[in-house]
Coordinates of N, CA and C and ligand atoms in Angstrom, one line a residue:
M1 N -10.9 -5.1 -0.8 CA -11.3 -3.9 0.0 C -12.6 -4.2 0.7
L2 N -12.7 -3.7 1.9 CA -13.9 -3.7 2.7 C -15.1 -3.1 2.0
T3 N -16.2 -3.7 2.1 CA -17.4 -3.1 1.6 C -17.5 -1.7 2.0
P4 N -17.7 -0.7 1.1 CA -17.7 0.7 1.5 C -18.9 1.0 2.3
P5 N -18.9 2.1 3.1 CA -20.0 2.5 3.9 C -21.2 2.7 3.1
Q6 N -22.4 2.3 3.6 CA -23.7 2.5 2.9 C -24.0 4.0 2.8
E7 N -24.6 4.3 1.7 CA -24.8 5.8 1.5 C -26.0 6.3 2.3
D8 N -27.0 5.5 2.5 CA -28.3 6.0 3.1 C -28.4 5.8 4.6
L9 N -27.2 5.5 5.2 CA -27.3 5.2 6.7 C -27.6 6.4 7.5
P10 N -28.5 6.2 8.5 CA -28.6 7.3 9.5 C -27.3 7.6 10.1
N11 N -27.0 8.9 10.3 CA -25.7 9.3 10.8 C -25.4 8.8 12.2
S12 N -26.4 8.7 13.0 CA -26.2 8.3 14.4 C -26.7 6.9 14.6
D13 N -26.0 6.1 15.4 CA -26.4 4.8 15.7 C -27.7 4.7 16.4
R14 N -28.1 5.7 17.1 CA -29.3 5.8 17.8 C -30.5 5.6 16.9
D15 N -30.3 6.0 15.6 CA -31.4 6.0 14.6 C -31.4 4.7 13.8
W16 N -30.5 3.8 14.1 CA -30.4 2.6 13.3 C -31.5 1.7 13.7
N17 N -32.1 1.0 12.6 CA -33.1 0.0 12.9 C -32.4 -1.4 12.8
E18 N -33.2 -2.5 13.0 CA -32.6 -3.8 13.0 C -32.0 -4.2 11.6
Q19 N -32.6 -3.7 10.6 CA -32.0 -3.9 9.2 C -30.6 -3.3 9.1
H20 N -30.4 -2.1 9.6 CA -29.1 -1.5 9.5 C -28.1 -2.4 10.3
W21 N -28.5 -2.9 11.5 CA -27.5 -3.7 12.3 C -27.3 -5.0 11.6
K22 N -28.3 -5.5 11.0 CA -28.2 -6.8 10.2 C -27.2 -6.6 9.1
N23 N -27.3 -5.5 8.4 CA -26.4 -5.3 7.3 C -24.9 -5.1 7.8
L24 N -24.8 -4.5 8.9 CA -23.4 -4.3 9.4 C -22.8 -5.7 9.8
L25 N -23.6 -6.5 10.5 CA -23.2 -7.8 10.9 C -22.8 -8.6 9.6
E26 N -23.6 -8.6 8.6 CA -23.4 -9.4 7.4 C -22.1 -8.8 6.7
M27 N -21.9 -7.5 6.7 CA -20.8 -6.9 6.2 C -19.5 -7.4 6.8
L28 N -19.5 -7.5 8.1 CA -18.3 -8.0 8.9 C -18.1 -9.5 8.6
I29 N -19.1 -10.2 8.4 CA -19.0 -11.7 8.1 C -18.5 -11.9 6.6
E30 N -19.2 -11.1 5.7 CA -18.8 -11.3 4.3 C -17.4 -10.9 4.0
N31 N -16.9 -9.9 4.8 CA -15.5 -9.4 4.6 C -14.5 -10.3 5.4
G32 N -15.0 -11.3 6.0 CA -14.1 -12.2 6.7 C -13.6 -11.7 8.0
L33 N -14.2 -10.7 8.6 CA -13.7 -10.2 9.9 C -14.0 -11.2 11.0
V34 N -15.2 -11.7 10.9 CA -15.7 -12.7 11.9 C -16.5 -13.8 11.1
S35 N -16.7 -14.9 11.8 CA -17.5 -16.0 11.2 C -18.8 -16.1 11.9
Y36 N -19.8 -16.7 11.3 CA -21.1 -16.9 12.0 C -20.9 -17.7 13.3
K37 N -19.9 -18.7 13.2 CA -19.7 -19.5 14.4 C -19.1 -18.6 15.6
E38 N -18.2 -17.7 15.2 CA -17.6 -16.8 16.2 C -18.7 -15.9 16.8
V39 N -19.5 -15.3 15.9 CA -20.6 -14.4 16.4 C -21.5 -15.2 17.3
A40 N -22.0 -16.4 16.9 CA -22.9 -17.2 17.7 C -22.3 -17.6 19.1
S41 N -21.0 -18.0 19.0 CA -20.3 -18.3 20.2 C -20.2 -17.2 21.2
H42 N -19.9 -16.0 20.7 CA -19.8 -14.8 21.5 C -21.2 -14.4 22.1
V43 N -22.2 -14.6 21.3 CA -23.6 -14.2 21.8 C -24.0 -15.2 22.9
L44 N -23.7 -16.5 22.6 CA -24.1 -17.5 23.6 C -23.4 -17.3 25.0
G45 N -22.1 -16.9 24.9 CA -21.4 -16.6 26.1 C -22.0 -15.4 26.8
G46 N -22.5 -14.4 26.0 CA -23.1 -13.2 26.6 C -24.5 -13.5 27.2
L47 N -25.1 -14.6 26.8 CA -26.4 -15.0 27.3 C -26.3 -15.8 28.6
N48 N -25.1 -16.3 28.9 CA -24.9 -17.1 30.1 C -25.1 -16.3 31.3
P49 N -26.0 -16.7 32.2 CA -26.3 -15.8 33.4 C -25.1 -15.5 34.2
P50 N -25.1 -14.5 35.0 CA -23.9 -14.0 35.7 C -23.5 -15.0 36.8
Q51 N -22.2 -14.9 37.3 CA -21.7 -15.9 38.3 C -22.0 -15.4 39.7
V52 N -23.3 -15.5 40.1 CA -23.7 -15.0 41.4 C -23.3 -15.9 42.5
G53 N -23.0 -17.2 42.2 CA -22.7 -18.2 43.2 C -21.6 -17.8 44.1
T54 N -20.7 -17.0 43.6 CA -19.6 -16.5 44.5 C -19.9 -15.1 45.0
S55 N -20.2 -14.2 44.0 CA -20.3 -12.8 44.3 C -21.4 -12.4 45.3
L56 N -22.5 -13.2 45.3 CA -23.6 -12.9 46.2 C -23.8 -13.8 47.4
T57 N -22.7 -14.5 47.7 CA -22.7 -15.4 48.9 C -21.5 -15.1 49.8
T58 N -21.0 -13.9 49.7 CA -19.8 -13.6 50.5 C -20.2 -13.5 52.0
A59 N -19.2 -13.3 52.8 CA -19.4 -13.2 54.2 C -20.4 -12.2 54.6
N60 N -20.4 -11.0 53.9 CA -21.4 -10.0 54.2 C -22.9 -10.5 54.0
F61 N -23.1 -11.3 52.9 CA -24.4 -11.8 52.7 C -24.7 -12.9 53.7
Q62 N -23.7 -13.7 54.0 CA -23.9 -14.8 55.0 C -24.3 -14.2 56.4
R63 N -23.8 -13.0 56.7 CA -24.2 -12.4 57.9 C -25.7 -12.0 58.0
V64 N -26.2 -11.7 56.8 CA -27.6 -11.4 56.8 C -28.5 -12.6 56.8
Y65 N -28.1 -13.7 56.0 CA -29.0 -14.8 55.7 C -28.6 -16.1 56.4
G66 N -27.5 -16.0 57.1 CA -27.1 -17.2 57.8 C -26.2 -18.1 57.0
K67 N -25.1 -18.6 57.6 CA -24.1 -19.3 56.8 C -24.6 -20.4 55.9
G68 N -25.4 -21.3 56.5 CA -25.9 -22.4 55.7 C -27.0 -22.1 54.8
K69 N -27.6 -20.9 54.9 CA -28.8 -20.7 54.1 C -28.6 -19.7 53.0
T70 N -27.5 -19.0 53.0 CA -27.3 -18.0 52.0 C -27.4 -18.4 50.5
M71 N -26.8 -19.5 50.2 CA -26.8 -20.0 48.8 C -28.2 -20.3 48.4
R72 N -29.0 -20.9 49.2 CA -30.4 -21.3 48.9 C -31.2 -20.0 48.7
K73 N -31.1 -19.1 49.6 CA -31.8 -17.8 49.6 C -31.4 -17.0 48.3
M74 N -30.1 -17.1 48.0 CA -29.6 -16.3 46.8 C -30.2 -16.9 45.6
F75 N -30.3 -18.2 45.5 CA -30.8 -18.8 44.2 C -32.4 -18.6 44.1
E76 N -33.0 -18.6 45.3 CA -34.5 -18.2 45.3 C -34.6 -16.8 44.6
W77 N -33.8 -15.9 45.1 CA -33.9 -14.6 44.6 C -33.5 -14.5 43.1
F78 N -32.4 -15.3 42.7 CA -31.9 -15.3 41.4 C -32.9 -15.8 40.4
Y79 N -33.6 -17.0 40.7 CA -34.5 -17.6 39.8 C -35.8 -16.8 39.7
A80 N -36.1 -15.9 40.7 CA -37.3 -15.1 40.7 C -37.1 -13.8 39.8
Q81 N -35.9 -13.6 39.4 CA -35.6 -12.4 38.5 C -36.2 -12.8 37.1
D82 N -36.3 -11.7 36.3 CA -36.8 -12.1 34.9 C -35.7 -12.2 33.9
G83 N -34.5 -12.1 34.3 CA -33.4 -12.4 33.4 C -33.0 -11.4 32.4
V84 N -33.5 -10.2 32.6 CA -33.2 -9.1 31.6 C -32.6 -7.9 32.4
C85 N -31.9 -7.1 31.7 CA -31.4 -5.9 32.3 C -32.5 -5.0 32.7
R86 N -32.5 -4.6 34.0 CA -33.6 -3.8 34.5 C -33.7 -2.4 33.8
N87 N -32.6 -2.0 33.2 CA -32.6 -0.7 32.6 C -33.0 -0.7 31.1
C88 N -32.4 -1.6 30.3 CA -32.6 -1.6 28.9 C -33.3 -2.9 28.4
G89 N -33.4 -3.9 29.2 CA -34.2 -5.1 28.8 C -33.4 -6.2 28.1
T90 N -32.1 -6.0 27.8 CA -31.4 -7.0 27.1 C -31.1 -8.2 28.0
R91 N -30.9 -9.4 27.4 CA -30.5 -10.6 28.1 C -29.0 -10.7 28.1
L92 N -28.3 -9.9 27.4 CA -26.8 -10.1 27.2 C -26.0 -9.4 28.3
D93 N -24.9 -10.1 28.7 CA -23.9 -9.6 29.6 C -24.5 -9.0 30.9
L94 N -25.3 -9.8 31.5 CA -25.9 -9.3 32.8 C -24.9 -9.4 33.9
Q95 N -25.0 -8.5 34.8 CA -24.2 -8.4 36.0 C -25.1 -8.1 37.2
A96 N -24.7 -8.7 38.3 CA -25.5 -8.4 39.5 C -24.8 -7.2 40.1
D97 N -25.6 -6.1 40.4 CA -25.0 -4.9 40.9 C -25.9 -4.3 42.0
H98 N -25.4 -3.5 42.8 CA -26.1 -2.9 43.9 C -27.1 -1.8 43.3
V99 N -28.3 -1.7 43.9 CA -29.2 -0.7 43.5 C -28.7 0.6 44.2
N100 N -28.5 0.6 45.5 CA -27.8 1.7 46.2 C -26.4 1.3 46.4
P101 N -25.5 2.0 45.8 CA -24.1 1.6 45.8 C -23.4 1.4 47.1
R102 N -22.4 0.6 47.1 CA -21.7 0.2 48.3 C -21.0 1.5 48.9
I103 N -20.7 2.4 48.1 CA -20.0 3.6 48.5 C -20.9 4.3 49.6
K104 N -22.2 4.3 49.3 CA -23.1 4.9 50.2 C -23.4 4.1 51.5
L105 N -23.7 2.8 51.2 CA -24.2 1.9 52.3 C -23.2 1.0 53.0
K106 N -21.9 1.0 52.4 CA -20.9 0.1 53.0 C -21.4 -1.4 53.0
E107 N -21.1 -2.1 54.1 CA -21.5 -3.5 54.1 C -23.1 -3.7 54.1
E108 N -23.8 -2.7 54.5 CA -25.2 -2.7 54.5 C -25.8 -2.9 53.1
A109 N -25.0 -2.6 52.1 CA -25.4 -2.7 50.7 C -25.6 -4.1 50.3
D110 N -24.9 -5.1 51.0 CA -25.0 -6.5 50.6 C -26.2 -7.2 51.1
T111 N -27.4 -6.9 50.6 CA -28.6 -7.7 50.8 C -29.2 -7.9 49.5
L112 N -29.9 -9.0 49.3 CA -30.5 -9.3 48.0 C -31.5 -8.3 47.6
D113 N -32.2 -7.6 48.5 CA -33.1 -6.6 48.2 C -32.5 -5.4 47.4
N114 N -31.2 -5.3 47.7 CA -30.4 -4.2 47.1 C -29.6 -4.6 45.9
I115 N -29.9 -5.8 45.4 CA -29.2 -6.3 44.2 C -30.1 -6.2 43.0
Q116 N -29.6 -5.8 41.8 CA -30.4 -5.8 40.6 C -29.5 -6.4 39.5
L117 N -30.1 -6.9 38.4 CA -29.4 -7.3 37.3 C -29.4 -6.2 36.2
L118 N -28.2 -5.8 35.9 CA -28.0 -4.8 34.8 C -27.0 -5.4 33.8
C119 N -27.2 -5.0 32.5 CA -26.2 -5.4 31.6 C -24.9 -4.6 31.7
R120 N -23.8 -5.2 31.2 CA -22.5 -4.5 31.3 C -22.6 -3.1 30.8
R121 N -23.2 -2.9 29.7 CA -23.3 -1.6 29.1 C -24.0 -0.6 30.0
C122 N -25.1 -1.0 30.5 CA -25.9 0.0 31.4 C -25.1 0.2 32.7
N123 N -24.4 -0.8 33.2 CA -23.6 -0.7 34.3 C -22.4 0.3 34.1
V124 N -21.8 0.2 33.0 CA -20.7 1.1 32.6 C -21.2 2.5 32.4
V125 N -22.3 2.6 31.7 CA -22.9 3.9 31.4 C -23.3 4.6 32.7
R126 N -23.8 3.8 33.7 CA -24.2 4.4 35.0 C -23.0 5.0 35.7
R127 N -21.8 4.2 35.6 CA -20.6 4.7 36.3 C -20.0 5.9 35.5
E128 N -20.0 5.8 34.2 CA -19.3 6.8 33.4 C -20.2 8.1 33.5
S129 N -21.5 7.9 33.4 CA -22.3 9.1 33.4 C -22.2 9.8 34.8
H130 N -22.0 9.0 35.8 CA -21.8 9.5 37.1 C -20.6 10.5 37.1
K131 N -19.5 10.1 36.4 CA -18.3 10.9 36.3 C -18.4 12.0 35.3
Q132 N -19.0 11.7 34.2 CA -18.8 12.6 33.0 C -20.1 13.3 32.6
G133 N -21.2 12.8 33.1 CA -22.5 13.4 32.7 C -22.9 13.2 31.2
G134 N -22.1 12.4 30.5 CA -22.4 12.2 29.1 C -22.8 10.7 28.8
L135 N -23.7 10.5 27.9 CA -24.1 9.1 27.6 C -23.9 8.9 26.1
T136 N -23.3 7.7 25.8 CA -23.2 7.3 24.4 C -24.1 6.1 24.3
F137 N -24.4 5.9 23.0 CA -25.4 4.8 22.7 C -24.7 3.4 22.9
L138 N -23.5 3.3 22.5 CA -22.8 2.0 22.6 C -21.7 2.2 23.7
T139 N -21.2 1.0 24.2 CA -20.1 1.1 25.1 C -18.9 1.6 24.3
T140 N -17.9 2.1 25.0 CA -16.7 2.7 24.3 C -16.1 1.7 23.3
Q141 N -15.9 0.5 23.7 CA -15.2 -0.5 22.8 C -16.0 -0.7 21.6
S142 N -17.4 -0.8 21.7 CA -18.2 -1.0 20.6 C -18.3 0.2 19.7
A143 N -18.3 1.4 20.3 CA -18.4 2.6 19.6 C -17.1 2.8 18.7
L144 N -16.0 2.5 19.3 CA -14.7 2.6 18.6 C -14.7 1.8 17.3
M145 N -15.3 0.6 17.3 CA -15.3 -0.2 16.1 C -16.4 0.1 15.2
W146 N -17.6 0.6 15.8 CA -18.7 1.0 15.0 C -18.2 2.2 14.1
I147 N -17.5 3.1 14.7 CA -17.0 4.3 13.9 C -16.1 3.9 12.8
L148 N -15.2 2.9 13.2 CA -14.2 2.5 12.2 C -14.8 1.8 11.0
F149 N -15.7 0.8 11.3 CA -16.3 0.0 10.2 C -17.4 0.7 9.4
V150 N -18.1 1.6 10.1 CA -19.3 2.2 9.5 C -18.8 3.5 8.7
K151 N -18.0 4.3 9.3 CA -17.5 5.5 8.7 C -16.3 5.3 7.9
Q152 N -15.5 4.3 8.2 CA -14.2 4.0 7.5 C -13.4 5.2 7.2
P153 N -13.0 5.9 8.3 CA -12.1 7.1 8.1 C -10.8 6.7 7.4
K154 N -10.2 7.6 6.6 CA -9.0 7.2 5.9 C -7.7 7.7 6.5
T155 N -7.9 8.5 7.6 CA -6.7 8.9 8.3 C -7.0 8.8 9.8
Y156 N -5.9 8.7 10.6 CA -6.1 8.7 12.1 C -6.8 10.0 12.5
K157 N -6.4 11.1 12.0 CA -7.0 12.4 12.3 C -8.5 12.4 12.2
E158 N -8.9 11.8 11.0 CA -10.3 11.8 10.7 C -11.0 10.9 11.7
Y159 N -10.4 9.7 12.1 CA -10.9 8.8 13.0 C -11.1 9.5 14.4
H160 N -10.0 10.1 14.8 CA -10.0 10.9 16.1 C -11.2 11.9 16.1
D161 N -11.4 12.6 15.1 CA -12.4 13.6 15.1 C -13.8 13.0 15.1
L162 N -14.0 11.9 14.4 CA -15.2 11.2 14.4 C -15.6 10.6 15.8
C163 N -14.5 10.2 16.5 CA -14.7 9.7 17.9 C -15.2 10.8 18.8
R164 N -14.5 11.9 18.7 CA -14.9 13.1 19.5 C -16.3 13.5 19.2
E165 N -16.6 13.6 17.9 CA -18.0 14.0 17.4 C -19.0 13.0 17.9
Y166 N -18.7 11.7 18.0 CA -19.6 10.7 18.5 C -19.9 11.0 20.0
G167 N -19.0 11.6 20.7 CA -19.2 11.8 22.1 C -18.3 11.1 23.1
L168 N -17.3 10.4 22.5 CA -16.3 9.7 23.3 C -15.4 10.8 24.0
T169 N -15.3 10.7 25.3 CA -14.6 11.7 26.0 C -13.3 11.3 26.6
M170 N -12.9 10.0 26.4 CA -11.7 9.5 27.0 C -10.4 10.0 26.3
A171 N -9.3 9.6 26.9 CA -8.0 10.0 26.3 C -7.8 9.5 24.9
N172 N -7.0 10.2 24.1 CA -6.7 9.8 22.7 C -6.2 8.4 22.6
I173 N -5.5 8.0 23.7 CA -4.8 6.7 23.6 C -5.8 5.6 23.2
R174 N -7.1 5.7 23.6 CA -8.1 4.7 23.2 C -8.4 4.7 21.7
F175 N -8.3 5.9 21.1 CA -8.5 6.0 19.7 C -7.3 5.4 18.9
Q176 N -6.1 5.7 19.5 CA -4.9 5.2 18.8 C -4.9 3.7 18.9
E177 N -5.4 3.1 20.0 CA -5.5 1.7 20.1 C -6.5 1.1 19.1
G178 N -7.7 1.8 19.0 CA -8.7 1.4 18.1 C -8.3 1.5 16.6
W179 N -7.4 2.4 16.3 CA -6.9 2.6 15.0 C -6.1 1.5 14.5
A180 N -5.6 0.7 15.5 CA -4.8 -0.5 15.1 C -5.6 -1.4 14.1
M181 N -6.9 -1.5 14.3 CA -7.7 -2.3 13.4 C -7.5 -1.8 11.9
A182 N -7.5 -0.5 11.7 CA -7.3 0.1 10.4 C -6.0 -0.3 9.9
E183 N -5.0 -0.2 10.7 CA -3.6 -0.5 10.3 C -3.5 -2.0 9.9
W184 N -4.0 -2.9 10.7 CA -4.0 -4.3 10.5 C -4.7 -4.7 9.1
L185 N -5.9 -4.1 8.9 CA -6.6 -4.4 7.7 C -6.0 -3.8 6.5
H186 N -5.4 -2.6 6.7 CA -4.6 -2.0 5.6 C -3.5 -2.9 5.2
K187 N -2.8 -3.5 6.1 CA -1.7 -4.4 5.8 C -2.2 -5.6 5.0
Q188 N -3.4 -6.0 5.3 CA -4.0 -7.1 4.5 C -4.6 -6.7 3.2
G189 N -4.5 -5.4 2.9 CA -5.0 -4.8 1.7 C -6.5 -4.6 1.6
I190 N -7.2 -4.6 2.7 CA -8.6 -4.5 2.6 C -9.1 -3.2 3.3
Y191 N -8.2 -2.3 3.7 CA -8.7 -1.0 4.3 C -7.8 0.1 3.7
N192 N -8.5 1.1 3.4 CA -7.8 2.2 2.7 C -7.3 3.3 3.7
I193 N -6.0 3.4 3.8 CA -5.5 4.5 4.7 C -4.7 5.5 3.7
E194 N -5.1 6.8 3.9 CA -4.4 7.8 3.1 C -3.2 8.4 3.8
D195 N -2.2 8.7 3.1 CA -1.0 9.3 3.7 C -1.4 10.6 4.4
E196 N -0.8 10.8 5.5 CA -1.2 11.9 6.3 C 0.1 12.4 7.1
R197 N 0.5 13.6 6.8 CA 1.7 14.1 7.4 C 1.7 14.5 8.9
N198 N 0.6 15.1 9.2 CA 0.6 15.7 10.5 C -0.4 15.1 11.5
A199 N -0.7 13.9 11.4 CA -1.7 13.3 12.3 C -1.1 12.8 13.6
H200 N 0.1 12.2 13.5 CA 0.5 11.5 14.7 C 1.5 12.4 15.5
Ligands
LIG1 ZN1 -28.9 -2.7 30.0

């Protein structure tokens, strides 16, 4: 069986300190969900700077900087950045994105002055909050697994309610997909699912 949820954990991931996250990571590794090698490999991939060589040298940029000079200009700009998300400061999963969106400025948006490095999470949050006005601490996919492994709900219904309580606003289908992890681990005999008549 999976290591049971810790008793004294802060209810909200916003209140977790580094030790809490370390415990969760070790729990996932000790239970054989992932290996140190997989975690390290995943993190290294996330540290690799974004692929600006193509995305920031398109015809629109060439129009501003000149066909033969765009790549050099772009790398000058790129190396002058500090390599962290402008919003949250992480080095992980950086993406180059417009400061003023293309929706507003059209082709005019494609100048290096109007480009910033944001992490994937902040980028997603920016778009989602635009639509829904709500912010969650983790990205949806991370939150779905955080809820599953930290709260370890015993029925789909319980999982669904925890997801809603967390602030996830998307369609139930995402919760049903996330619940597959519980079903898979249950089949392996390491996750406890209780019989539930009226959940599905
Ligand atoms: Zn960020």
